[in-house]
Coordinates of C-alpha atoms (C1' of nucleotides) in Angstrom, one line a residue:
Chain Z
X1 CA 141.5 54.9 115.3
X2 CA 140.2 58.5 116.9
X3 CA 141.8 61.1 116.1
X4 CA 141.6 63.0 119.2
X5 CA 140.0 61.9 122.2
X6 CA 139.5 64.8 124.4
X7 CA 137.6 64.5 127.6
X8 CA 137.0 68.5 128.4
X9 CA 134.0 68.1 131.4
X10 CA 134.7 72.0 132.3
X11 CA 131.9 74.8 132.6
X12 CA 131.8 75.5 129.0
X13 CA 130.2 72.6 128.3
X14 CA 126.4 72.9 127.2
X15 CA 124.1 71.3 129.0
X16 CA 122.2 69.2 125.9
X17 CA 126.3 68.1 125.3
X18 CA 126.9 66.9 129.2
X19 CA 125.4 63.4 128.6
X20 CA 126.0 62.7 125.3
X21 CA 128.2 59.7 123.6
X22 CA 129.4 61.9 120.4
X23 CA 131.0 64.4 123.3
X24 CA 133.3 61.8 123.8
X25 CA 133.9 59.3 120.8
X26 CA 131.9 61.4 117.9
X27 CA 132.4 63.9 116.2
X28 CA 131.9 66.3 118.6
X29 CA 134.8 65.4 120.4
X30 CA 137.0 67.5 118.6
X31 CA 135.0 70.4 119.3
X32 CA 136.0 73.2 121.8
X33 CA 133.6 74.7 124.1
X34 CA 133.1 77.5 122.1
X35 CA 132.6 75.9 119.0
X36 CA 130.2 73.1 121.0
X37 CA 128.0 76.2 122.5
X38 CA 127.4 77.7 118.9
X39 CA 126.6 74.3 117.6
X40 CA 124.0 73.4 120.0
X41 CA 122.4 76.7 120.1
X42 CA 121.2 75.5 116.5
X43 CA 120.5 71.5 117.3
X44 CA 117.5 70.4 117.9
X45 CA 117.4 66.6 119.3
X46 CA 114.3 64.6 118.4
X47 CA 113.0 60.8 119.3
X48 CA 112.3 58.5 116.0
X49 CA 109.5 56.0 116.2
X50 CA 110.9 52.5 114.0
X51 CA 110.3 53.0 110.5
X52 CA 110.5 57.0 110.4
X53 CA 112.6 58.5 107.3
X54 CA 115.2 60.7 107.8
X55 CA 116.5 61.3 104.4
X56 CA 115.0 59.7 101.0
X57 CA 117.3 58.4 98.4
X58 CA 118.4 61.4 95.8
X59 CA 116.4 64.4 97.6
X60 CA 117.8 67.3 98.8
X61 CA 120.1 67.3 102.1
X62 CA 119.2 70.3 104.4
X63 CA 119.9 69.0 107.6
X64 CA 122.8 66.7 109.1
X65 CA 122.8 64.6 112.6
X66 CA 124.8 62.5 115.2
X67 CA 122.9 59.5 116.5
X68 CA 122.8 59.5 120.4
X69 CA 121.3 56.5 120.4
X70 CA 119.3 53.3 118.5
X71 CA 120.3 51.9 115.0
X72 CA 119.7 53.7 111.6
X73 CA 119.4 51.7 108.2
X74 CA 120.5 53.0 104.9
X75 CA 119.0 51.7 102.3
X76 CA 118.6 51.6 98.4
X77 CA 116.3 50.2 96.2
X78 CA 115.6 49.2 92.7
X79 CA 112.2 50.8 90.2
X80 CA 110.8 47.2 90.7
X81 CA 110.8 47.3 94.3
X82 CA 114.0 45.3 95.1
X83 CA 115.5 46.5 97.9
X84 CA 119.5 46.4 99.5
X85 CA 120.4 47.4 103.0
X86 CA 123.9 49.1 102.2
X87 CA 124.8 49.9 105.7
X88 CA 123.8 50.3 109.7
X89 CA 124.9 53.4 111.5
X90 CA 125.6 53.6 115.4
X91 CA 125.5 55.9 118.1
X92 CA 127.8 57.7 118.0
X93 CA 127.5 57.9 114.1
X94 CA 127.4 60.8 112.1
X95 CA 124.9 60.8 109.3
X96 CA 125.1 62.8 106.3
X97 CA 127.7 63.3 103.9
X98 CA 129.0 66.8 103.9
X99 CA 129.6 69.2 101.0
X100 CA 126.9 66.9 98.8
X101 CA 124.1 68.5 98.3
X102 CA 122.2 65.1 97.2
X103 CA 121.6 61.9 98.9
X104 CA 122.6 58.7 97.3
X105 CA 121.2 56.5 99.9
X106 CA 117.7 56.6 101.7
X107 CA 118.0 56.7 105.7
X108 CA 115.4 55.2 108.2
X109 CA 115.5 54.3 111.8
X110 CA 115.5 51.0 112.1
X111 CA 114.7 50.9 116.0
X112 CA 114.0 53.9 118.2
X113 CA 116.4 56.5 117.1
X114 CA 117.7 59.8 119.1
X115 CA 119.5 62.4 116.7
X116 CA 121.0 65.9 117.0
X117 CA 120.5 67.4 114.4
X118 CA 121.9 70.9 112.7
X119 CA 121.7 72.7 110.0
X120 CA 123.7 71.9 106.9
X121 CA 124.7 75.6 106.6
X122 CA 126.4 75.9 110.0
X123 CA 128.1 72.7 109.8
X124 CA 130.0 73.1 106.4
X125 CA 130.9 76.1 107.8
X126 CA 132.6 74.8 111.1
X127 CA 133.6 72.1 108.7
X128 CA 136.0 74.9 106.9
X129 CA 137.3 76.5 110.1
X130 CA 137.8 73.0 112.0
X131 CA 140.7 70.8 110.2
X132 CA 140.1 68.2 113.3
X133 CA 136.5 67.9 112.6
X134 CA 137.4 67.2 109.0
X135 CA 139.9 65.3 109.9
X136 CA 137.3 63.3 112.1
X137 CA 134.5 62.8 108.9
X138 CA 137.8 61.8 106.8
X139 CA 138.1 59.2 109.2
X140 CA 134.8 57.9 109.9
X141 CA 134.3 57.8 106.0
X142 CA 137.1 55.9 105.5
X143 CA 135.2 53.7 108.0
X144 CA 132.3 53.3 106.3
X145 CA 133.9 52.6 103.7
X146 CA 135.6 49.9 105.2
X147 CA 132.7 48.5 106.4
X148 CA 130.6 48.7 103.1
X149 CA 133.8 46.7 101.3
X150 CA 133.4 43.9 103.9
X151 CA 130.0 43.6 103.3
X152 CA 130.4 43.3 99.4
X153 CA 132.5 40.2 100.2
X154 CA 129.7 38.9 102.4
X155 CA 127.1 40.0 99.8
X156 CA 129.2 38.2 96.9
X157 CA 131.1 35.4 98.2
X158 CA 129.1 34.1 101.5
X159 CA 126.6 31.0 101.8
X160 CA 122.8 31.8 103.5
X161 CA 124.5 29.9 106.8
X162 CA 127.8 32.3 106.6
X163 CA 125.4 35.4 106.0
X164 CA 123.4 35.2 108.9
X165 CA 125.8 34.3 111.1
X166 CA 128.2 37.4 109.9
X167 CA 125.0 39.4 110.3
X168 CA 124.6 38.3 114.2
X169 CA 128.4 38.8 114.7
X170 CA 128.2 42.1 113.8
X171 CA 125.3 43.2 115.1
X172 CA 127.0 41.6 118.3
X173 CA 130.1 44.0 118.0
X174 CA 128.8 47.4 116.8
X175 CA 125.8 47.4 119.0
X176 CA 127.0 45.6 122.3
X177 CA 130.9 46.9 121.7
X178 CA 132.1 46.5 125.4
X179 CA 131.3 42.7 126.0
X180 CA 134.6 40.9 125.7
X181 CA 133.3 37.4 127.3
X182 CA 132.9 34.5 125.0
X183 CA 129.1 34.4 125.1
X184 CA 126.5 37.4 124.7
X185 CA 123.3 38.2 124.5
X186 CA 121.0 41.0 122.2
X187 CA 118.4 42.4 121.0
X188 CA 118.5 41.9 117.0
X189 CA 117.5 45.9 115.9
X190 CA 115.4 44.4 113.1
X191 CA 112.9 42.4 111.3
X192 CA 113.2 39.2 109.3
X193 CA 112.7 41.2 106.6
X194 CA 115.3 43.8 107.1
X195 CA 118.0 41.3 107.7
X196 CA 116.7 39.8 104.4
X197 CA 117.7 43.0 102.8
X198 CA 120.7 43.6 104.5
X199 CA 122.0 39.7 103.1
X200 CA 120.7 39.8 99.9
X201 CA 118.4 36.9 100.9
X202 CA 114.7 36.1 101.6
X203 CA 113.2 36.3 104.7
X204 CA 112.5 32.7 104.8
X205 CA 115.9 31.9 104.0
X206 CA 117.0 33.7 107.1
X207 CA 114.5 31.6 109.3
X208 CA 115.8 28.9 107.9
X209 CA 119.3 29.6 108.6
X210 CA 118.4 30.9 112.5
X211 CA 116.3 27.9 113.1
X212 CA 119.7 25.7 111.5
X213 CA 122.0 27.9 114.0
X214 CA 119.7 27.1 116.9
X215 CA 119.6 23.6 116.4
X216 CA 123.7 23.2 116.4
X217 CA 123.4 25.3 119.8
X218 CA 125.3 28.1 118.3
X219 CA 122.7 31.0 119.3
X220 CA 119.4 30.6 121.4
X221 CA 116.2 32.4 120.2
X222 CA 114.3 33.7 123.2
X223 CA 111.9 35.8 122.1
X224 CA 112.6 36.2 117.8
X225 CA 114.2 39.2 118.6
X226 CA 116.4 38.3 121.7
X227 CA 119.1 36.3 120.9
X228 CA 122.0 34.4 123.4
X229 CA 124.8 33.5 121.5
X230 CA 127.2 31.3 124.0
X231 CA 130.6 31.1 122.5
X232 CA 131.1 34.1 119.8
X233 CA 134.2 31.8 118.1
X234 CA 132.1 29.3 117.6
X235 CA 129.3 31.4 115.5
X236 CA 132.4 33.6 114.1
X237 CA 133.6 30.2 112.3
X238 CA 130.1 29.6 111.1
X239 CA 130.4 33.0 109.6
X240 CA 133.9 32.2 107.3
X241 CA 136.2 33.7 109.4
Chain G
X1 CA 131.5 67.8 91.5
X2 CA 135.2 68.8 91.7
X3 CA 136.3 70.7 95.1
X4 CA 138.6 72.9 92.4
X5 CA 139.2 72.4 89.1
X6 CA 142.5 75.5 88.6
X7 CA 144.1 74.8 85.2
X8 CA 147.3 77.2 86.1
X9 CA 149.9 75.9 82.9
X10 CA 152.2 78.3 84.3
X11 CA 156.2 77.6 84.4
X12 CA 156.4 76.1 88.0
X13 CA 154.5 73.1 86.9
X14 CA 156.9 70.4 87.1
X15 CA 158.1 68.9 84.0
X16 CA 156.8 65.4 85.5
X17 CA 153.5 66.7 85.9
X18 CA 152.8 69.0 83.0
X19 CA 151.2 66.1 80.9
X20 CA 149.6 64.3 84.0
X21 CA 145.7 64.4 84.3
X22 CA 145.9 64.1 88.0
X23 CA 147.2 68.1 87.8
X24 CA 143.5 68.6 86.6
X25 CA 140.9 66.2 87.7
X26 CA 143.1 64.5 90.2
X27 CA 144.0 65.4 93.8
X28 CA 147.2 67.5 92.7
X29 CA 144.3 69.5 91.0
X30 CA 144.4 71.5 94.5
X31 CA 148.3 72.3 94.7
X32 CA 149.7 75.1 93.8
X33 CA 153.0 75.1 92.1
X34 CA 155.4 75.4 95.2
X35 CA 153.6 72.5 96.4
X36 CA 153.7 70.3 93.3
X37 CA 157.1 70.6 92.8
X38 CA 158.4 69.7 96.2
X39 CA 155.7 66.5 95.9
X40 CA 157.0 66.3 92.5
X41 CA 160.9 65.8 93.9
X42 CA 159.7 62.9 96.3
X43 CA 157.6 61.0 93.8
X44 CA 158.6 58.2 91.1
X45 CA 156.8 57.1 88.4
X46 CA 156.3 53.5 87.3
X47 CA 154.4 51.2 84.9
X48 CA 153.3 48.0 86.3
X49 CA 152.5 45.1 84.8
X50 CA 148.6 43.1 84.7
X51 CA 148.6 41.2 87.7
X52 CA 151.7 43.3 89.7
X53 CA 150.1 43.6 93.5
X54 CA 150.6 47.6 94.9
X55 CA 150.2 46.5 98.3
X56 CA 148.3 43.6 100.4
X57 CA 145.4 42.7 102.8
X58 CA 146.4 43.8 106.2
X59 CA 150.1 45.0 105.6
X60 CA 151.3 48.0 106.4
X61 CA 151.2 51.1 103.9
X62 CA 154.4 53.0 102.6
X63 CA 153.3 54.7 100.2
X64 CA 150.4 56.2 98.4
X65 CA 150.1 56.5 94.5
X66 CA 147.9 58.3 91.8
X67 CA 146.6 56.3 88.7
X68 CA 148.4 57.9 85.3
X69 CA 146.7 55.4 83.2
X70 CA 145.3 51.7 83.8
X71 CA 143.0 49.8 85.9
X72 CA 143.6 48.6 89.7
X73 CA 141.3 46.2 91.1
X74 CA 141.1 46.0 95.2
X75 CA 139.8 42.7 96.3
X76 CA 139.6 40.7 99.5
X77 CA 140.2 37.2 100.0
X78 CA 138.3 35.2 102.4
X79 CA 140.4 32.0 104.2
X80 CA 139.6 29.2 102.0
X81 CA 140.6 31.2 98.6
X82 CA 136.8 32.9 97.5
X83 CA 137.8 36.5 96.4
X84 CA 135.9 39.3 95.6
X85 CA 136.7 42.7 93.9
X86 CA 135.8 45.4 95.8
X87 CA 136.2 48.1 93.6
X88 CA 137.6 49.4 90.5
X89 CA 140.3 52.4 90.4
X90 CA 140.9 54.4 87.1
X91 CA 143.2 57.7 86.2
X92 CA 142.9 59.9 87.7
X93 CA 142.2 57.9 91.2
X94 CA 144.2 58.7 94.5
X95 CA 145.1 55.3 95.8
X96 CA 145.5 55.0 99.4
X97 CA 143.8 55.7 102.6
X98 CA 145.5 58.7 104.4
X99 CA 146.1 58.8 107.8
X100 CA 145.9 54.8 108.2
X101 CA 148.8 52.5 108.5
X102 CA 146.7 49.3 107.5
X103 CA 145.2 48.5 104.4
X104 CA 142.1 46.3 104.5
X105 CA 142.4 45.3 100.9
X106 CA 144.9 44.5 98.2
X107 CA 145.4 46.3 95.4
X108 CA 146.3 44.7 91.7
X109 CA 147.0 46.1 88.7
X110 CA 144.0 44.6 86.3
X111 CA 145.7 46.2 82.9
X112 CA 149.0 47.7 82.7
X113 CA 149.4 50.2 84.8
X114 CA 151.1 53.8 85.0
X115 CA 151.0 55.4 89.0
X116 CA 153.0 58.1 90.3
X117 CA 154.3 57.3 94.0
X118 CA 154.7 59.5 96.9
X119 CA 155.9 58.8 100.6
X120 CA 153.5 58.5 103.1
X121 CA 154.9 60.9 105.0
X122 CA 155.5 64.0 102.7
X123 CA 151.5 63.4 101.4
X124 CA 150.4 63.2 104.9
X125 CA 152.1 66.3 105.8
X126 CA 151.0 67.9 102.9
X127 CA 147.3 67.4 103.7
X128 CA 147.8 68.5 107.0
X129 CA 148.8 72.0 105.8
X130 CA 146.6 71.8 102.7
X131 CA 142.8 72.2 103.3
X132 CA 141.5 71.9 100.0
X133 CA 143.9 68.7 99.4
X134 CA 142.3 67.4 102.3
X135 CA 138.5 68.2 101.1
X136 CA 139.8 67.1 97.8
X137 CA 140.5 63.6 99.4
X138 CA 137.2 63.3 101.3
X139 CA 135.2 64.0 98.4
X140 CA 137.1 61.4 96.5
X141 CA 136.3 58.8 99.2
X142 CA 132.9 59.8 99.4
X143 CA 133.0 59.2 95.6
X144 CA 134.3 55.2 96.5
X145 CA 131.7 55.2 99.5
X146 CA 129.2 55.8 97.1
X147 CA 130.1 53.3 93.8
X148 CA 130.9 50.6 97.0
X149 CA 126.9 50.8 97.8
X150 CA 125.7 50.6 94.4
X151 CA 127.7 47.6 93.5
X152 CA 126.0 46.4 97.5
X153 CA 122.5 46.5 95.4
X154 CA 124.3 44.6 92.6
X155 CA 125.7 42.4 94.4
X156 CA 122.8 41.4 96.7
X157 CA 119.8 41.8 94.5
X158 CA 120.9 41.3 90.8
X159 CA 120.1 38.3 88.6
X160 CA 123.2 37.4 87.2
X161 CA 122.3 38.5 83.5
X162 CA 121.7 41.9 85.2
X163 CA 125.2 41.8 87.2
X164 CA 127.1 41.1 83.7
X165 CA 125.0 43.9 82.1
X166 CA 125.8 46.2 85.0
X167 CA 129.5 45.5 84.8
X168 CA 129.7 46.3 81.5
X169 CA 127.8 50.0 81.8
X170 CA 130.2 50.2 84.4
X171 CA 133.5 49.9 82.3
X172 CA 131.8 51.9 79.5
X173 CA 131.3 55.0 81.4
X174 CA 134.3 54.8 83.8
X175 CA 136.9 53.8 81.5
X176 CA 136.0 55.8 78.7
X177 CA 133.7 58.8 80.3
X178 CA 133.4 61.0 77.3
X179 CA 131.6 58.7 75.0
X180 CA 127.9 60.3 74.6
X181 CA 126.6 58.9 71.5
X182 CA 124.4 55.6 71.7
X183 CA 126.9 53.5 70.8
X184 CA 130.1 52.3 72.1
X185 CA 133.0 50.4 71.7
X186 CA 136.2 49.6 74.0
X187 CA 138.4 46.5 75.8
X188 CA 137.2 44.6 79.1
X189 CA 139.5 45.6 81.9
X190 CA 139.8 42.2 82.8
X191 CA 139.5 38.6 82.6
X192 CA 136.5 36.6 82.9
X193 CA 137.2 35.2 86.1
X194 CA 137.7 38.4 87.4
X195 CA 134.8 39.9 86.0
X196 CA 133.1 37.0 87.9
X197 CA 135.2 37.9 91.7
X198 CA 133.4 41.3 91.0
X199 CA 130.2 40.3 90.3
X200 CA 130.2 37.5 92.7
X201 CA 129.3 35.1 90.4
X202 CA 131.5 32.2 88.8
X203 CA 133.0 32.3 85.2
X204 CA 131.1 30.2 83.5
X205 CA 128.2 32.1 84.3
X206 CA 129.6 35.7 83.3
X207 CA 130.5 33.7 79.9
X208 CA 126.8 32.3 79.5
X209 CA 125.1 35.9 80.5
X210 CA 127.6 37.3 77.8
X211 CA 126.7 35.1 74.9
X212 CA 123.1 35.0 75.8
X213 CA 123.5 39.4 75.5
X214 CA 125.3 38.7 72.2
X215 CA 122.5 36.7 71.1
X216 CA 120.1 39.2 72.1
X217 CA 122.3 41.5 69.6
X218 CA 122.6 44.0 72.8
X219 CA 126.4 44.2 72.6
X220 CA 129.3 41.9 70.4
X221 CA 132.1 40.3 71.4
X222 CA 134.9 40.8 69.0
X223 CA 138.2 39.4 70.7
X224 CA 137.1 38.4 73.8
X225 CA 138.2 41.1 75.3
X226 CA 137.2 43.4 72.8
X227 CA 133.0 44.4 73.1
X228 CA 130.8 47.3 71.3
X229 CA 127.5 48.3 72.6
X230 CA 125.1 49.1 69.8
X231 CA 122.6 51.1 71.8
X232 CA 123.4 51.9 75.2
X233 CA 120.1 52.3 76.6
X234 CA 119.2 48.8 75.7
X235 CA 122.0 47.6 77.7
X236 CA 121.4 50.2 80.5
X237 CA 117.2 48.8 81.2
X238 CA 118.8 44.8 81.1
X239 CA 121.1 46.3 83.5
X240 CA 118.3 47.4 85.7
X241 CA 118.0 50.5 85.9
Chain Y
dC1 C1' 152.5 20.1 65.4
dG2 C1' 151.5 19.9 70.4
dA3 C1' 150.9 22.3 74.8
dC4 C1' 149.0 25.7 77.3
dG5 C1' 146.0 29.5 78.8
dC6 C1' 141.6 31.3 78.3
dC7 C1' 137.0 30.8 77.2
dT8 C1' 132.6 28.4 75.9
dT9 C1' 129.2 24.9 76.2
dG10 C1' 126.6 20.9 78.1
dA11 C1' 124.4 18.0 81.8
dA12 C1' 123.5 17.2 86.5
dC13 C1' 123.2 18.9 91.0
dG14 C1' 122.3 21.8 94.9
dA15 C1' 121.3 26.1 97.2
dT16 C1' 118.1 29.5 97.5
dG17 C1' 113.7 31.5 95.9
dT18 C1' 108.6 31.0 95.5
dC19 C1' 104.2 29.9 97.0
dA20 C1' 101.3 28.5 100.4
dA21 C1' 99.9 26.8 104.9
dC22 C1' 100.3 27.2 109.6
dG23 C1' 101.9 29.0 114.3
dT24 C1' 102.4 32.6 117.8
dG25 C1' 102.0 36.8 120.2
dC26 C1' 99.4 40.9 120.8
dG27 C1' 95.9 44.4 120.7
dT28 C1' 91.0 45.4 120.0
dG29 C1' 86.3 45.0 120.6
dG30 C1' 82.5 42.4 122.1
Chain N
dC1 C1' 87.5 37.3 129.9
dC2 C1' 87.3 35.4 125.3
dA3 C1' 87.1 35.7 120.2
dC4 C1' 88.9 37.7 116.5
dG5 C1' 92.1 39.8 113.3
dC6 C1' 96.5 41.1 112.2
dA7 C1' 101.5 41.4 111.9
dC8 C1' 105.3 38.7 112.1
dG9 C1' 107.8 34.4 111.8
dT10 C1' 108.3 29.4 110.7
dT11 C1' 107.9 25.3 108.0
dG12 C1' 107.1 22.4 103.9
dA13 C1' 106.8 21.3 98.9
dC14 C1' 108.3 22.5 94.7
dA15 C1' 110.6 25.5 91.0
dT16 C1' 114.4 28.0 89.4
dC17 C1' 118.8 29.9 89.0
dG18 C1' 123.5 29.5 89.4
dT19 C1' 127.2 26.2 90.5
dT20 C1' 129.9 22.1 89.6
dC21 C1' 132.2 19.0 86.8
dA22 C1' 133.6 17.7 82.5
dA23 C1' 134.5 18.1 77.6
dG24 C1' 135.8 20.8 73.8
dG25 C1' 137.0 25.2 71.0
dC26 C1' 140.2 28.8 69.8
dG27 C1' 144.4 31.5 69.6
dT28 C1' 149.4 31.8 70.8
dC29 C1' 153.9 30.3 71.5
dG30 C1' 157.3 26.8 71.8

DNA sequence: CGACGCCTTGAACGATGTCAACGTGCGTGG
DNA sequence: CCACGCACGTTGACATCGTTCAAGGCGTCG
């Protein structure tokens, strides 16, 4: 799946870069030390409160980011005020679409967010010079795009029951990727609401449907937003696979 | 919109490709005629019959094609038999995903179909030594990324008269891009069951949300397969938008 | 002519949406 | 500390939209 995986830790390495995940698995990864130190002389990393807009549907791009940390929420919506959640971007994501000047999508963090950010300028021009970092958006676009094909299935073809339950499986693999054990247990990254719009549903279908999946024993609710979950096969046949 | 857009007619073009619309809006729009002609000796043209599967869900990829003429349809199949279509592909689409050796989706031709196949190899190799072919490739996906989230709104927030009147702007301006007067005319893709796998509906819906347009006098439906679209806009605000 | 594929139409049913009431946790101000 | 309001979530009763199942129409091909 990566295209290149190196794991450089020498002296070159900038000190905002040392700790952070898209060193390793993002796109920064296939960045030399050079190329890392003139990058992150012009990236400025901020802290998003829940709810914060990063980029409104069909304005302008002028900036681009990796996500260090927290879940962001793309999002579209119709002139009467129906909204779709068309995707959910992970650390180590990187969000923007390069070369476009517009946005199609509007992006908001969903939870606490932590970005690098850079200027749009700089990175369409490392962009050029870098065929591995092109390379590397090729890739996670292709991803994406994955992703956002799977969801049309689940948009077009699932029941409320299978919706939810893909929605807590994959919640349970993108933001808790290292738990291999049957059960698990999470913090769900958004409302009622937003998973609403994410499904296609209402939020009191999606009650409905937790409260169903709670009753078979398939997840616990502790706290609305923590969830247990104590064998992922079983909830992954609820889903329809 | 286009990366490049060279129209070189000059006497390296390859006989094969001197009528092809791929050597202007397609990818091959970015070769130069060296290039095209050593692609050209590697690649075979076929037509393919409606209902002819290019490649399958999770097999392994072998080669990549561009669309001469036709429709391909890519849809997913979920255990127990639901479908859905995840996208539509029209000349002068690349079809493939470069750099992967699994496809996540199957691809069918929907009309009769014209492609012109290439080895994975010589394409991938290709890209690798050709920046722009590569750019040219990412904006193309891009492209997909973006039609795969606006059919995500359709698909999750849609009534179902809106989803048929959606599908139908959809053909209009894909298939037949040039039209710009109000009104238009041309041939559904595709049946009406697979209109509904794309819309996520069943077919006897799509046939009621038809007739109930027809009886609104917002489009007619000559041969079944045959529709014209007296006023476009008309069609366009039932659509949604 | 009959059989078949494709589409349309009708009637009944069921899943999801709508509307409204109620519960629960939490912060604020008395 | 309690009382209150507020945001968020749950639950119930009912309405609605889309599905299901079944019958029938229309064009094509033997």
């Amino acid at each position: 799946m990566d295209i290149q995986r190196k794991d450089v830790h020498n002296s070159d390495t900038p000190a905002l870069c040392r700790a952070c995940e898209s060193r390793h698995r993002g796109v920064c990864g296939v960045l030399n030390g050079e190329q890392l130190l003139r990058l992150s002389k012009h990236s400025t990393r901020r802290t998003l409160e829940p709810g914060t807009e990063l980029s409104g549907e069909s304005t302008k791009t002028t900036s681009y980011s990796n996500i260090i940390s927290g879940v962001v929420k793309l999002s579209k919506m119709m002139a009467d005020g129906r909204q779709q959640i068309v995707g959910l971007q992970f650390a180590p994501d990187f969000l923007g679409r390069p070369f476009r000047t517009e946005n199609s999508v509007s992006a908001e963090a969903a939870t606490e967010v932590q970005v690098c950010s850079f200027s749009k300028n700089l990175i369409e021009r490392m962009i050029s010079e870098t065929p591995e970092l092109e390379r590397k958006l090729l890739d996670q676009t292709l991803n994406e795009l994955d992703e956002a094909r799977d969801w049309m299935l689940t948009l077009g073809r699932k029941t409320a029951g299978e919706k939810v339950a893909s929605f807590l499986l994959l919640i349970a693999t993108h933001a808790f990727p290292d738990n291999e054990g049957d059960s698990i247990e999470f913090d769900l990254p958004m409302s009622r609401v937003d998973i609403a719009d994410f499904l296609g549903l209402t939020m009191e279908t999606v009650s409905r449907q937790l409260t169903k999946l709670r009753k078979q024993d398939i997840i616990r609710i502790v706290n609305n937003r923590h969830v247990t979950v104590p064998d992922i096969s079983r909830l992954s046949e609820w889903a329809g696979y």
